[in-house]
Structures are given as C-alpha cells and as structure tokens.
C-alpha cells in the first residue's frame, strides 16, 4: 500500500475517534505522540479551539502539534496530583485482540503511560498495519526505557527472560550514539516470541510465565519492569480507565490503581473505512 493510503487511513481513524470521544466542554485532554496524533489534533481543532481546554502532551513533538493548532498545552507535572483527564488520545505500534498495546517506537513511552494512566479513558488511534491478534506478530520488539548506567544489567536480564538479541537503540546517525528520551534515558528494544493473551493461557496454549518459553502480555511486562534500571516498559496492558476507576471507588487499598489499556482502538483501513475494537 502507498504512503498516501496509510496517511488517509490514519486521518479517517482520527476523525472518527475524535467524533466519538472528544467533548468540546472537556477540561483536560491528553495528547500522545507520533504521526497519527497530528490528525487527532487536526480533528479536534475542527471541532473546538476553546482556550480553556488544557491539552497535556506526552513529549516535545506532541506539544509542538498542540501549539501549532492554536490550542493550549499544559505540562503534565504542572497539574495537581488528583487531576484526571477527560480523555487521552494516542497511537500504538501494535494492538492485540484484547486491546493490549506496544508503544515506544517514538521513544515517548514513559510520558505516554503517565498520561494514559491519568485519563478516565484512553482512546487509541492507528492504521490497519497495527491491527493484529497477538503482540509481536509484526512489530518486532518491546521498547524499554532504561537508565544509561543500567543498560548492561538490563540487557543481561532481558536475555535471561528469553529475549533473543536485545539492543540499545541508536540515533539515525549511529556516530551520534544512543538515542536519548526526554528523561535523558536510553531505549532498549527487546525481541520476544509472539506474546500470549490472557485467554490463551486460560485455554492452555502456554503457561505464559516464561517457564515454557511463552510469555503472557501482563506477566512479561511485570517481569521486565522488575529489572533494576528499567524506568518503564512499552507494553500497555492490565486495566483500562473505567475499570480502574471502578476499583478505586470501591476499594481504598487500591487507590493507586490506574488504567493503561484503551477503551477503544480505531483502525483506519485500506478501503477508507474505520474498524473499532472495544473493551469486552
């Protein structure tokens, strides 16, 4: 498919997602990173340029997109800790049948997860290439944000978990050295075998804990996050926003429970249509 087809698919998905989930009377709206988000902001601008709406970017690129659209950007860490966002829009590198996502191809995964977890609902916008049944079907690696001093330790840990050839991501010009995130951390890209969903483990398709060579999405994310030196993992899994809110409202012990998964994923398709996957 041509580049024009892909861009048209992104725009169609963004327009439908904004139509369904953006409220012009919103107070706080999270804006993710990547090429698809340009079309999300474009669609939002067409509906409202209300300066009272605060748009929270996940990095430098998304802040520039917000500013260029004439909207009002606000830094994540400038908001009170109890501030919830009405909605957050972001893209993904790959999405599975249970709405788990891989993100971090653009190296903004840490701030993207901060924003997604603060949103009452996270809405993912993508093109047809990202629509898969299982993670690591086409997208080759899991992006991981790592403290520079801990890179050797994390690489060793990833190999122990079963990653075949995890690598430190470099800039386009390798002589410039490793790519740095907005936190001045590095990105390690770790390949693994195609990941299982929770339903696969329940169906007996693998243990999903690494002991038999299979990993389930949530368990692998937790295992990687537990490696000393890892800031964040580019797997967005577990609860979504409404499910997390339901737990917080009934269980005080779970007050810090946050949602990472989208409530819906909008895929722009080759024929110009939009397919929507929603939480079951």
Coordinates of N, CA and C in Angstrom, one line a residue, residues 32-34 58-61 90 93 102-113 139 142-146 169-171 178-189 231-232 234 236:
X32 N -1.1 12.2 22.8 CA 0.1 11.4 22.7 C 1.0 11.8 21.6
X33 N 1.9 10.9 21.2 CA 3.0 11.2 20.3 C 2.9 10.4 19.0
X34 N 3.5 10.9 18.0 CA 3.5 10.1 16.7 C 2.8 10.7 15.6
X58 N 2.6 14.4 25.6 CA 3.5 13.4 26.1 C 4.9 13.5 25.7
X59 N 5.2 14.7 25.1 CA 6.6 14.9 24.7 C 6.7 16.2 23.8
X60 N 7.9 16.5 23.4 CA 8.2 17.7 22.6 C 7.4 17.7 21.4
X61 N 7.3 16.6 20.6 CA 6.6 16.6 19.3 C 5.2 16.9 19.5
X90 N -4.0 8.6 21.8 CA -2.6 8.2 21.4 C -2.6 7.1 20.4
X93 N 2.1 1.0 18.3 CA 2.9 0.3 17.3 C 2.3 -1.0 16.9
X102 N 1.6 -2.3 22.2 CA 3.0 -2.0 22.3 C 3.2 -0.5 21.8
X103 N 3.9 0.2 22.6 CA 4.2 1.6 22.3 C 5.6 1.9 22.6
X104 N 6.1 3.0 22.1 CA 7.5 3.3 22.3 C 8.4 3.4 21.1
X105 N 7.8 3.2 19.9 CA 8.6 3.3 18.7 C 9.1 4.7 18.5
X106 N 8.4 5.7 19.1 CA 8.8 7.1 19.0 C 9.6 7.5 20.3
X107 N 9.9 6.6 21.2 CA 10.7 6.8 22.4 C 10.0 7.7 23.4
X108 N 8.7 7.8 23.4 CA 8.0 8.6 24.4 C 7.1 7.8 25.4
X109 N 7.5 6.5 25.5 CA 6.6 5.6 26.2 C 6.3 5.9 27.7
X110 N 7.3 6.5 28.3 CA 7.2 6.8 29.8 C 6.1 7.9 30.0
X111 N 6.2 9.0 29.2 CA 5.3 10.0 29.4 C 3.9 9.6 28.8
X112 N 3.9 8.8 27.8 CA 2.6 8.3 27.2 C 1.9 7.5 28.3
X113 N 2.6 6.7 29.0 CA 2.0 5.8 30.1 C 1.5 6.7 31.2
X139 N 5.2 -6.2 14.6 CA 6.2 -5.3 15.3 C 7.2 -6.2 16.0
X142 N 9.9 -5.0 22.0 CA 9.3 -4.3 23.1 C 10.3 -3.1 23.4
X143 N 9.9 -1.9 23.3 CA 10.7 -0.8 23.7 C 10.7 -0.6 25.2
X144 N 11.9 -0.4 25.8 CA 12.0 -0.3 27.2 C 12.9 0.9 27.5
X145 N 12.4 1.8 28.4 CA 13.2 3.0 28.8 C 14.1 2.6 30.0
X146 N 15.4 2.9 29.9 CA 16.4 2.4 30.8 C 17.4 3.5 31.2
X169 N 19.0 1.2 21.4 CA 18.6 2.0 20.2 C 19.5 3.1 20.0
X170 N 20.0 3.3 18.8 CA 20.9 4.4 18.4 C 20.1 5.4 17.6
X171 N 20.7 6.6 17.5 CA 20.1 7.6 16.6 C 20.2 7.2 15.2
X178 N 23.7 6.6 21.4 CA 22.4 6.1 21.7 C 21.3 7.2 21.7
X179 N 20.1 6.8 21.3 CA 19.0 7.8 21.3 C 18.6 8.1 22.7
X180 N 18.4 9.4 23.0 CA 18.0 9.8 24.4 C 16.5 10.2 24.4
X181 N 15.9 9.8 25.5 CA 14.5 10.2 25.7 C 14.4 11.6 26.3
X182 N 13.2 12.1 26.5 CA 13.0 13.4 27.2 C 13.5 13.3 28.6
X183 N 13.7 12.1 29.2 CA 14.2 12.0 30.5 C 15.7 11.8 30.6
X184 N 16.3 11.9 29.4 CA 17.8 11.6 29.2 C 18.1 10.1 29.6
X185 N 17.1 9.3 29.3 CA 17.3 7.8 29.5 C 17.5 7.3 28.1
X186 N 17.9 6.0 28.0 CA 18.1 5.3 26.8 C 16.9 4.3 26.5
X187 N 16.8 3.9 25.3 CA 15.8 2.9 24.9 C 16.5 1.6 24.5
X188 N 16.0 0.5 25.1 CA 16.4 -0.8 24.7 C 15.3 -1.5 24.0
X189 N 15.5 -2.0 22.8 CA 14.5 -2.8 22.0 C 14.7 -4.3 22.2
X231 N 13.0 2.1 33.7 CA 12.0 3.1 34.1 C 10.6 2.7 33.7
X232 N 10.4 2.3 32.5 CA 9.1 1.9 32.0 C 9.2 1.0 30.8
X234 N 7.3 -0.6 27.3 CA 6.4 -0.2 26.3 C 5.2 -1.2 26.0
X236 N 1.3 -1.7 27.2 CA 0.2 -1.1 27.8 C -0.8 -2.1 28.0

